[in-house]
XYZ file of C-alpha atoms in Angstrom:
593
model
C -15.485 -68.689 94.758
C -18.167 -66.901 93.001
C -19.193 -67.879 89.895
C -20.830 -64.412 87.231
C -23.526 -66.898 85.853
C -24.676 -68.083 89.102
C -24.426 -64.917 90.745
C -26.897 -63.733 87.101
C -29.070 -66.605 88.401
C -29.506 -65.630 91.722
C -30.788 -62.163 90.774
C -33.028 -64.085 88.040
C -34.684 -65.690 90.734
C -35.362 -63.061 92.981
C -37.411 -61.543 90.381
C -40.478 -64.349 91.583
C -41.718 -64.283 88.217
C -43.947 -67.049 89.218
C -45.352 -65.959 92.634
C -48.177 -63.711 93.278
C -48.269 -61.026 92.013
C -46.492 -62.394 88.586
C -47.544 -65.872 87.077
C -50.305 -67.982 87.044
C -52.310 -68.429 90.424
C -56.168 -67.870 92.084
C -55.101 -64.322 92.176
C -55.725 -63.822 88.355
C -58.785 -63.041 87.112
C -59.195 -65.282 83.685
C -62.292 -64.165 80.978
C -64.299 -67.252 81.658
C -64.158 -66.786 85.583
C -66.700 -64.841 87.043
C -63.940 -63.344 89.925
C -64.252 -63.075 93.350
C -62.896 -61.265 96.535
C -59.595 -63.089 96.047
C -59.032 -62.297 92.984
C -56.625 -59.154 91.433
C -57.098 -57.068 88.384
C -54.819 -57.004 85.741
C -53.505 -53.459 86.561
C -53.597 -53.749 90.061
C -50.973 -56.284 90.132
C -48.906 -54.209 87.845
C -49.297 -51.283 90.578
C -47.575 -53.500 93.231
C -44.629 -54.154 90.896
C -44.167 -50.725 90.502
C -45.256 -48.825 93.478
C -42.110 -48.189 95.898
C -43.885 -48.967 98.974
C -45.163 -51.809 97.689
C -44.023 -55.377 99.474
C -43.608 -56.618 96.105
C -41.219 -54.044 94.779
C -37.655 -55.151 94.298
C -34.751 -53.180 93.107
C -33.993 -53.850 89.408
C -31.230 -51.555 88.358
C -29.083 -54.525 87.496
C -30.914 -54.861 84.285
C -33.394 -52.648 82.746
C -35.150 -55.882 81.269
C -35.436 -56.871 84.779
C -38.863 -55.133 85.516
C -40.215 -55.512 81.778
C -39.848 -59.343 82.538
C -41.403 -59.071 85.524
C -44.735 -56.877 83.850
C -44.484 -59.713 81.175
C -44.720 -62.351 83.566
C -48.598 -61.105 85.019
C -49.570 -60.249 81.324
C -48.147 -63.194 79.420
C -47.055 -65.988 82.263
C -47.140 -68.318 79.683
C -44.067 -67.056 77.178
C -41.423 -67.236 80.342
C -39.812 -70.434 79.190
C -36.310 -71.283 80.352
C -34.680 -70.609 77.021
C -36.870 -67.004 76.903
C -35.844 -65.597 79.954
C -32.301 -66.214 78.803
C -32.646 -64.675 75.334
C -34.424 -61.448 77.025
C -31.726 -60.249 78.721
C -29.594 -57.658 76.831
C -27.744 -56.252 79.960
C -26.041 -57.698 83.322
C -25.111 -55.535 86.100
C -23.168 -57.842 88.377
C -21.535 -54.835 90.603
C -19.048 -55.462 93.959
C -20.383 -59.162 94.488
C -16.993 -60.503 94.886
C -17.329 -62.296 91.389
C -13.997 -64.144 90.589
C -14.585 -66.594 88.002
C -15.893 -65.837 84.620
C -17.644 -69.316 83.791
C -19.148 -70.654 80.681
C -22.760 -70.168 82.004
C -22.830 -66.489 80.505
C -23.328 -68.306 77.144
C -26.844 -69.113 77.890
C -27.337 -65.153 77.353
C -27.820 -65.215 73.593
C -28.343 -61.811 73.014
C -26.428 -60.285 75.886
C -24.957 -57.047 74.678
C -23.572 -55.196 77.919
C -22.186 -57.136 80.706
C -20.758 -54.789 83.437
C -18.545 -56.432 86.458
C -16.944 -53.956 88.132
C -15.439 -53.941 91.442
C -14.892 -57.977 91.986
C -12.275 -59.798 92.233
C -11.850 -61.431 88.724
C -8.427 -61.828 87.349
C -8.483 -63.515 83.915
C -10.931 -63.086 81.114
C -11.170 -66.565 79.649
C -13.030 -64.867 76.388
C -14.518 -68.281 74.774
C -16.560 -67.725 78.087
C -18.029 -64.219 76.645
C -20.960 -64.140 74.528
C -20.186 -63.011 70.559
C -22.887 -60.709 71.226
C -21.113 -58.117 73.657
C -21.195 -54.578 72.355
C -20.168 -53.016 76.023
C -18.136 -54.741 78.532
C -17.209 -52.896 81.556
C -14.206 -54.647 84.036
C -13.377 -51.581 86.140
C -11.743 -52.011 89.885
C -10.552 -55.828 89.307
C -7.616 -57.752 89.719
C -6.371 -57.900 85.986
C -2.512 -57.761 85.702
C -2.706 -58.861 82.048
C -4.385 -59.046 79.050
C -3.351 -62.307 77.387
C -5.857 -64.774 77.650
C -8.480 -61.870 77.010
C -7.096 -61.018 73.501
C -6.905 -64.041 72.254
C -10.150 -64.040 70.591
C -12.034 -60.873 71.810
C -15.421 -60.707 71.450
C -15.528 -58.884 67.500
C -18.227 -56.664 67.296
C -17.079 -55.051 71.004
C -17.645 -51.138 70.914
C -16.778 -50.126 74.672
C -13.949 -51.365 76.791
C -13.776 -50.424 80.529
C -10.254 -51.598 82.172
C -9.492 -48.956 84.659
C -8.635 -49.224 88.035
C -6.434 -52.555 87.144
C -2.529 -53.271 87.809
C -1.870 -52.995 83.537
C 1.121 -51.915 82.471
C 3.425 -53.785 80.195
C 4.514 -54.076 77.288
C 2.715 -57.475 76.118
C -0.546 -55.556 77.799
C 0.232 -52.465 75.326
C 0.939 -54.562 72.436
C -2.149 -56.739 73.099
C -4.343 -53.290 72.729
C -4.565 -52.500 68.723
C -6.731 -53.476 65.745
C -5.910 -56.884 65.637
C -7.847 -57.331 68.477
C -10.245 -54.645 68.660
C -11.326 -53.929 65.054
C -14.752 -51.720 66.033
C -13.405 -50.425 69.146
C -14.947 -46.685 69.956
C -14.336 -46.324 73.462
C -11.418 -47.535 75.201
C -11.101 -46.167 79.474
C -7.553 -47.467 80.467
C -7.907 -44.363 83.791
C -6.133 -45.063 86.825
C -3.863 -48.062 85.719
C -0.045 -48.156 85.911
C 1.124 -47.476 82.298
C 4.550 -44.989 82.207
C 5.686 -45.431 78.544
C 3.368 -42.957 77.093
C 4.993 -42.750 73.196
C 4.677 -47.271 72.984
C 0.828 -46.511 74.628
C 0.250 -44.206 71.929
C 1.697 -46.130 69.200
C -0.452 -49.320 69.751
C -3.880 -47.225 69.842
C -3.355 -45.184 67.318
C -3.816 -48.654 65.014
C -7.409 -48.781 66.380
C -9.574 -47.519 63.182
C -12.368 -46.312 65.012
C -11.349 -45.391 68.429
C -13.435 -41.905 69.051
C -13.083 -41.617 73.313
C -10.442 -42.455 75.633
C -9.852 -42.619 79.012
C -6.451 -41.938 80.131
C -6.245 -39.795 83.328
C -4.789 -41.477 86.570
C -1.713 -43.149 84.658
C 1.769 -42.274 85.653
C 2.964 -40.816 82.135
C -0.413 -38.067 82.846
C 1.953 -36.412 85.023
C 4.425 -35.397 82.763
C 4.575 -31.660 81.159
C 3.578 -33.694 77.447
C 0.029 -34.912 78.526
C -2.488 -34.047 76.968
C -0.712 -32.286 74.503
C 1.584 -35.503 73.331
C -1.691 -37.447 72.942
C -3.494 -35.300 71.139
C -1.259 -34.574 68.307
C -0.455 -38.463 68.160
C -4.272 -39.980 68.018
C -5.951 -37.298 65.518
C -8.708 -39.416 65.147
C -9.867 -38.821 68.594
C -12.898 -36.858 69.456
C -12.883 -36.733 73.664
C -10.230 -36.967 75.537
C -10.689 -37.876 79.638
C -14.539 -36.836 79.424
C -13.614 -33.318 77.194
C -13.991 -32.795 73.790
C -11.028 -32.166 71.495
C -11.310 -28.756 70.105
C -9.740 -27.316 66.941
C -7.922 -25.048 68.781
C -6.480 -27.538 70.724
C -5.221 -29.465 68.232
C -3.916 -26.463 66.335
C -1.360 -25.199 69.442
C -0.043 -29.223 69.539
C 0.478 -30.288 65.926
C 3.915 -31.331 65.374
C 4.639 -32.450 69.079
C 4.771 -36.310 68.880
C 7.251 -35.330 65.902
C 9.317 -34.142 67.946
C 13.030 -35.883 68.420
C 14.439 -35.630 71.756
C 11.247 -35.043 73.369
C 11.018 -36.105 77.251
C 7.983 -37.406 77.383
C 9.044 -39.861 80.927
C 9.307 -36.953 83.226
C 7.245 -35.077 86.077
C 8.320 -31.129 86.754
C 6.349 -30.336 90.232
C 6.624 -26.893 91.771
C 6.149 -26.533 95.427
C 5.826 -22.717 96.822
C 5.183 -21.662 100.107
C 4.023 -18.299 100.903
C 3.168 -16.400 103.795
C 2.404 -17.628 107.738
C 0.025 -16.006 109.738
C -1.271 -16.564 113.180
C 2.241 -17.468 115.238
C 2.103 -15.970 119.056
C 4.818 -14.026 119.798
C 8.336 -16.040 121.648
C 9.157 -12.802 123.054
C 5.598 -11.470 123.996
C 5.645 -12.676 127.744
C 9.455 -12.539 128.108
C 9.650 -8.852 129.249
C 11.130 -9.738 132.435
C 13.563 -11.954 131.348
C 17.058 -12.017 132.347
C 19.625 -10.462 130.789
C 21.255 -13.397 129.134
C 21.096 -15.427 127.987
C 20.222 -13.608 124.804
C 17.322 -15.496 123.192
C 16.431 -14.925 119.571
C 13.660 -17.390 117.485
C 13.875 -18.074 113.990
C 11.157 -20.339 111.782
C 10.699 -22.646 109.207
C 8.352 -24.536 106.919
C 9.645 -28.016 106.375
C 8.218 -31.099 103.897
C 8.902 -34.432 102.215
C 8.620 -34.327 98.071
C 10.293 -37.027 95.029
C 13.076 -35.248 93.935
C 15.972 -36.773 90.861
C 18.457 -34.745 92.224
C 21.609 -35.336 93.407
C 22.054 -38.844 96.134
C 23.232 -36.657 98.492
C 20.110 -34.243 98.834
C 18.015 -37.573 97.996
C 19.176 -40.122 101.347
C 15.929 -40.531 103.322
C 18.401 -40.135 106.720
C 19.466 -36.294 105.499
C 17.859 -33.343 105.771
C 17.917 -30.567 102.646
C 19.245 -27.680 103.980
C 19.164 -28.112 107.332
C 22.097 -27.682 109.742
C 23.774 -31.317 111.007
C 24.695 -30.332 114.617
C 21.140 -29.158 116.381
C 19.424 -30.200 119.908
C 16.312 -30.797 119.943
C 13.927 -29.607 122.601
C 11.874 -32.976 124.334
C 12.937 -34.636 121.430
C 10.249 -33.603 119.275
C 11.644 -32.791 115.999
C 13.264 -35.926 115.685
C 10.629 -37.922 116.707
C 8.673 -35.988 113.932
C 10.932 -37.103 111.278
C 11.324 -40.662 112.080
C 7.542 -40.850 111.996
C 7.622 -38.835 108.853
C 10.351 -41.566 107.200
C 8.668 -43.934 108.345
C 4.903 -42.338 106.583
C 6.612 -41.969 102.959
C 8.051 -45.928 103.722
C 4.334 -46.782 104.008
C 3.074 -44.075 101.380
C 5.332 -45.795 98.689
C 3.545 -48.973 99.172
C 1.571 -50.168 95.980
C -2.447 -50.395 97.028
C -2.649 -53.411 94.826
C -0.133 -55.994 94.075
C 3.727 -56.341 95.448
C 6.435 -54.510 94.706
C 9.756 -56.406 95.422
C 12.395 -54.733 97.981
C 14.799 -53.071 94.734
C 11.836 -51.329 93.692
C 10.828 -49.969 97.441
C 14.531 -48.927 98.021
C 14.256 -47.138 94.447
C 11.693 -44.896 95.108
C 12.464 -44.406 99.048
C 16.155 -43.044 97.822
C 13.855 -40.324 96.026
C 12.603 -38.900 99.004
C 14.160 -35.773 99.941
C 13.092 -33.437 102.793
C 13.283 -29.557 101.984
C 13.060 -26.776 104.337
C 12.500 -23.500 103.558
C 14.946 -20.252 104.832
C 14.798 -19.475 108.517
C 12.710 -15.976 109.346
C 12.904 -14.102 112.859
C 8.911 -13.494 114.109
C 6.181 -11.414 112.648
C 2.904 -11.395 112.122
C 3.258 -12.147 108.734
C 6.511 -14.120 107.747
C 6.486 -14.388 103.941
C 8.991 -16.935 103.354
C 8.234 -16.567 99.430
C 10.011 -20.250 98.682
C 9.677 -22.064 95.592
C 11.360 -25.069 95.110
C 11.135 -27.427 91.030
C 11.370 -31.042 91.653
C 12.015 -33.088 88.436
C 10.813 -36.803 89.085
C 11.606 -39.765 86.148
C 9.862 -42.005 88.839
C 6.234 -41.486 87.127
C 4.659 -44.548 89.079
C 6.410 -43.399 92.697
C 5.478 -39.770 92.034
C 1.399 -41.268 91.668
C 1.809 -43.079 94.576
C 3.361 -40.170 96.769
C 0.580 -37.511 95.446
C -2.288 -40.118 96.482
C -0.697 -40.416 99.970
C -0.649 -37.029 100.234
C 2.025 -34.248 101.402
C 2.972 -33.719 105.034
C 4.066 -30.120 106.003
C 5.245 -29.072 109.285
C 6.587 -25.408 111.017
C 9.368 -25.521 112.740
C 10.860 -23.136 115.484
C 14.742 -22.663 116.246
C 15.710 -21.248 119.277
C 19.060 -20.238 120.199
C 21.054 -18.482 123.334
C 23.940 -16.961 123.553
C 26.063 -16.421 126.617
C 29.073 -13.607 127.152
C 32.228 -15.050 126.311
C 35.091 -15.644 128.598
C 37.247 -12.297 128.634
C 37.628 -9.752 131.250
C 35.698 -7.431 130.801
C 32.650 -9.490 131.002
C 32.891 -10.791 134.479
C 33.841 -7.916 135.979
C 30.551 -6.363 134.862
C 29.304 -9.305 136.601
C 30.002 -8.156 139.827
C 28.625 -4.538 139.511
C 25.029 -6.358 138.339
C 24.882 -7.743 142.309
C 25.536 -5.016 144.021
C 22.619 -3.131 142.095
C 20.780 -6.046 142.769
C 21.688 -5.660 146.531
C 21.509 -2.186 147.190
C 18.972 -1.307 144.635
C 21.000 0.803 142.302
C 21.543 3.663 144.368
C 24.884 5.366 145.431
C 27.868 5.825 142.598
C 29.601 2.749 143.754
C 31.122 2.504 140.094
C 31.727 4.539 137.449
C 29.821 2.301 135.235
C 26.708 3.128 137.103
C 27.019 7.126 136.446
C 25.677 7.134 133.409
C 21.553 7.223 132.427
C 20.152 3.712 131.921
C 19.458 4.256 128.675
C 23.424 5.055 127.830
C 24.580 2.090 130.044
C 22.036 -0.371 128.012
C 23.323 1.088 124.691
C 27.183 0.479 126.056
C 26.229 -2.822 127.503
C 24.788 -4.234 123.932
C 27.791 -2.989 122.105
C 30.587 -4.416 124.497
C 28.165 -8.288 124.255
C 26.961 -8.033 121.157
C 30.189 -9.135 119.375
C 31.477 -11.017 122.253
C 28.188 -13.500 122.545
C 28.932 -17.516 122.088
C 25.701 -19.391 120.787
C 24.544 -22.545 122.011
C 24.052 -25.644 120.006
C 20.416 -24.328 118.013
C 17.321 -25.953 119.793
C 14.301 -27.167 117.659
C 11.309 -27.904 117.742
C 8.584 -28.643 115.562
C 5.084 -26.607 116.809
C 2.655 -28.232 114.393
C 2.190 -30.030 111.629
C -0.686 -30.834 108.531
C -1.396 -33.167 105.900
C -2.603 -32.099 102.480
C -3.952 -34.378 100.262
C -2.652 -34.074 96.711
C -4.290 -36.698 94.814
C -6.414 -34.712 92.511
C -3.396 -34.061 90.863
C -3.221 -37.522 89.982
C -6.989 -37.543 88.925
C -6.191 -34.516 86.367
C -5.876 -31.463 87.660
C -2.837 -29.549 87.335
C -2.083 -27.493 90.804
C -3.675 -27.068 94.618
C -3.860 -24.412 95.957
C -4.764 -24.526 99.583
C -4.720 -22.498 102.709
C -3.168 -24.774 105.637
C -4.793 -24.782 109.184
C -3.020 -25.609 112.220
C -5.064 -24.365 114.549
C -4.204 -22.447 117.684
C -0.483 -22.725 118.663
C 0.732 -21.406 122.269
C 4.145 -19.647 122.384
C 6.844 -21.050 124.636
C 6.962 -19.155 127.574
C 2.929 -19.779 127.842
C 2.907 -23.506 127.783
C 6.290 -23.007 130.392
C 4.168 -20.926 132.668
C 1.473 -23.945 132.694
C 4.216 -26.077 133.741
C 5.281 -24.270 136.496
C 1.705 -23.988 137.465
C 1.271 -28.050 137.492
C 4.369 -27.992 139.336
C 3.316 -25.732 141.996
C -0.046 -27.634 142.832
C 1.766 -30.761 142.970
C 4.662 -29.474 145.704
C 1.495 -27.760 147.780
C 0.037 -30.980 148.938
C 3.571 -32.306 150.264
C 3.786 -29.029 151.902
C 0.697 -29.169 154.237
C 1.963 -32.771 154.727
C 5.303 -32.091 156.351
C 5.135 -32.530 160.502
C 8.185 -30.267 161.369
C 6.941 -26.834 161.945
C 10.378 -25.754 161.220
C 9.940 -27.334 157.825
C 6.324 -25.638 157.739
C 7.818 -22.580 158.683
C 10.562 -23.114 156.049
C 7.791 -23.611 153.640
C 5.521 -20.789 154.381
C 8.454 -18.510 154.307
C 9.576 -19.771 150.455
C 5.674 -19.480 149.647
C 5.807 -15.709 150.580
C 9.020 -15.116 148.802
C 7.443 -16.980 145.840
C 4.202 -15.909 145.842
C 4.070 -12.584 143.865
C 6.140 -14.501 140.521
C 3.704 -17.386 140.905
C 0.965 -15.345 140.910
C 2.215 -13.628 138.429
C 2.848 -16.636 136.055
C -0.478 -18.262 137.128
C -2.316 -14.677 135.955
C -0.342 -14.738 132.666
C -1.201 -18.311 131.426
C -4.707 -17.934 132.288
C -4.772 -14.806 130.878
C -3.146 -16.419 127.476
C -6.340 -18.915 127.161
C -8.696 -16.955 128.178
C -7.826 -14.706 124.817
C -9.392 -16.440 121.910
C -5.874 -17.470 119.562
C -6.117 -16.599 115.684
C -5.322 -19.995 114.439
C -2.034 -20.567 112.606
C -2.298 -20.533 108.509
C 0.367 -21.703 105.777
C -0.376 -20.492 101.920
C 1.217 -23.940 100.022
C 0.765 -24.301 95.966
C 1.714 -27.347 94.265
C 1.658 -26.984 90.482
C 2.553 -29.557 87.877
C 4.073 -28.362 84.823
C 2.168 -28.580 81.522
C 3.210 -27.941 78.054
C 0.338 -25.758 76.591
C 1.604 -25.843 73.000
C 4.098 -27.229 71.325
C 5.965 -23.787 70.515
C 6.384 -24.095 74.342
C 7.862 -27.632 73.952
C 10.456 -26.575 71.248
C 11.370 -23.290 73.141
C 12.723 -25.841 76.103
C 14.266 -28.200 74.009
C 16.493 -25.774 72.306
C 18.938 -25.286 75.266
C 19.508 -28.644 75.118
C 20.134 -29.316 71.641
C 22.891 -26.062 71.849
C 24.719 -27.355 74.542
């Protein structure tokens, strides 16, 4: 347990204001002694103080009255009394040195004025512990989950308040923030805490007479369509709002918005498009000398995870929006892709700091709703043009699930189709072997007397209706996270360009298979001690040879040609009132129905 004055103590000390070069000592040159080789001028001594590559330099930045002290202790050793040093001080900096306890030994700081002690682990402000002095007080990134013991006799002439990055969000910490307790307050940073209710926020500051900046951005309620705009129009004594001035302007397009009745001010709109796809290879590009049937036709899809309000049934973590129930999937990839990708958004919706109890995880897991986008055939460019509104009322699980980040994934859906059972079919069958045996020559059937090009055209429109499909096969060929927590920080939409990299089509990585397969089988083969079974195997090898060949030329060929790596246009855009006007306009379909 760290104690903030003995941790001020420790930094007092290694100032050395009474070892060479500071204090008194044989290294000073006094005006009665006549000096010598071992002793220093005046400004000399003050050089290695200041000079950087000095031994004797230290890093002060946790006070700027660190290294006057120290340039008061070689001209005037004699003033730095206990009592002194304590009164000089105006300003701490006790930064990320796991301070947890606020102790009463910050009272020997008289004068202290600003006393920053961010990033440590403190947890309660025991304020009789706080000099009366403090103008600036900076807490950022600590472990405060209330405010109780810290208002209950603030520090009164307190100008600056730093609180963000802390789990704050209640009702008694809201009620705990006005003028009672912080009559001069100018500058207030509440950024990245947890508070949702944005109108009882609002309410409680606006008591504070001389509040001029705040800090707000990184709060839940910042994601809804009424922020800034709500805020604005309800604290008109603000000047600078999240580190931009207010203009007149501003103010002008949202007067008369926090007068508004009915308003939703509790609720996130997020848009989610997805554009175009470039870069897929071809299914069908190395295929040319593929059989008949079955028929083989590729469609694809752009599939991801977002917090949705909509209905329970498009909202169950174990269903799929707008996906088909009955699929196979191909080496059990897409389903192994979204159990991992349940199992990511269970971890994403876990709080970074503090516990959330198992009603509140099953809350916001229900939320989570997996949308896919309509299924395209293959083309260079597939423009799948889908845009998709997702209205959240979960403020604090839609922060969470933007800092985590967004997974998107392409999918691919294969299916083949056979010739159904009938009689005409099979006896076509038939009439396919003896070309194959005889070449295609003679006029064995009538079938056969016609040009290819007829027979083809006759053939598709005899299978064509006649096909039965297969169960569809998926699977997923790549996936990429995008990180959306600038959203969150204040901006209002990303707009990215998604890189998958190089993706091989089927029928490549298939002819690297059978490639793998056919080096493995070759050593068994010059193994075997039957010639007849060498024999055997020479004569497959022969028979083989030429489509092996072939396959072995074609995936070489395939990586061998640099790939144009795979690209997904995604926009995610949260909704934002830019005037009031725009506020009324949507509230008046709701006050007609």
């Amino acid at each position: 347990m760290w104690l903030a004055s003995r941790l001020s103590q420790k930094q007092i000390n290694h100032l050395c204001l009474t070892d060479f070069p500071c204090g008194y000592g044989s290294w000073r040159k006094t005006k009665d002694s006549t000096g010598g080789a071992e002793t220093e001028e005046t400004d000399a001594l003050l050089d290695l103080l200041s000079c950087p590559h000095s031994p004797w330099w230290q890093d002060v930045s946790w006070s700027p009255q660190a290294p006057a002290l120290r340039k008061l202790a070689v001209l005037s050793p004699e003033c730095l009394h206990t009592d002194f040093m304590y009164s000089y001080f105006t300003t701490l900096r006790i930064v990320d040195k796991a301070v947890s306890v606020i102790d009463d030994g910050l009272l020997k700081f008289s004068k202290l004025e600003e006393l920053v002690l961010s990033a440590n682990k403190i947890s309660e402000i025991p304020v009789e512990n706080l000099p009366s002095t403090l103008k600036i007080l900076e807490l950022r990134a600590n472990r405060l989950s209330a405010l109780n013991s810290f208002t209950s006799c603030s520090p009164p002439r307190l100008q600056y308040l730093g609180l963000s990055s802390n789990s704050l969000s209640s009702h008694r910490d809201i009620s705990n923030l006005t003028d009672r307790h912080w009559p001069q307050l100018v500058c207030l940073d509440l950024s990245d805490c947890e508070f949702q209710n944005q109108p009882a926020l609002l309410s409680a500051l606006s008591t504070l007479p001389s509040l001029k900046t705040l800090v707000l951005e990184g709060n839940p309620f910042t994601l809804a369509p009424s922020y800034p705009g709500f805020t604005v129009d309800s604290l008109p004594q603000l000047s600078c709002l999240d580190g931009s001035w207010i203009s007149a302007e501003e103010r002008h397009r949202f007067r008369g918005l926090a007068k508004m009745s009915d308003l939703i001010v509790d609720q996130a709109s997020a848009t989610v498009n997805v554009g175009r796809v470039k870069g897929l290879p071809d299914p069908l590009s190395a295929d040319e000398n593929a059989p008949d049937f079955p028929v083989v036709t590729y469609s694809y899809f752009i599939t991801y995870e977002f917090l949705s309000d909509q209905t329970p049934a498009t909202l169950d973590v174990n269903s799929e929006s707008n996906f088909d129930t009955e699929h196979v999937t191909e080496e059990g990839s897409s389903d192994a892709d979204l159990q991992s990708n349940k199992n990511c958004l269970r971890a994403t919706l876990k709080p970074d700091t503090g516990v959330l109890n198992s009603e509140e995880t099953c809350h916001v897991a229900a939320h989570v709703s997996r949308h896919s986008t309509s299924k395209l055939t293959w083309s260079e460019c597939m423009d799948f043009s889908d845009t998709h509104m997702f209205i959240v009322s979960d403020l604090g699980g839609l922060k969470k699930f933007l800092n985590q980040g967004l997974n998107l994934t392409i999918e691919e859906e294969k299916v083949l189709s056979w010739p159904a059972a009938s009689e005409d079919i099979p006896a076509a069958k038939p009439n396919r072997n003896v070309k194959e045996k005889k070449g295609g020559k003679g006029k064995e059937s009538p079938i056969k007397s016609g040009s290819n090009k007829d027979k083809s055209k006759d053939k598709k429109k005899k299978s064509v209706p006649e096909l039965v499909q297969d169960a569809p096969i998926r699977r997923s060929l790549g996936s990429v996270h995008i990180p959306l927590g600038s959203l969150v920080k204040g901006d209002h939409k990303v707009d990215v360009l998604c890189d998958l990299g190089a993706l091989h089509a089927e029928s490549e990585d298939l002819g690297k298979k059978i490639k793998e397969e056919k080096e493995d089988k070759e050593p068994k083969r010059r193994g075997g001690s039957d010639t007849r079974q060498k024999n055997t195997a020479l004569s497959k090898g022969k028979g083989k040879g030429k489509k092996d060949h072939e396959v072995d030329v074609q995936a070489d060929s395939s990586v061998s040609v640099q790939l144009e790596p795979v690209t997904v246009e995604l926009t995610v855009k949260l909704e934002k009132w830019q005037s009031a006007s725009e506020a009324h306009q949507l509230l008046l379909p709701h006050q007609t129905s």
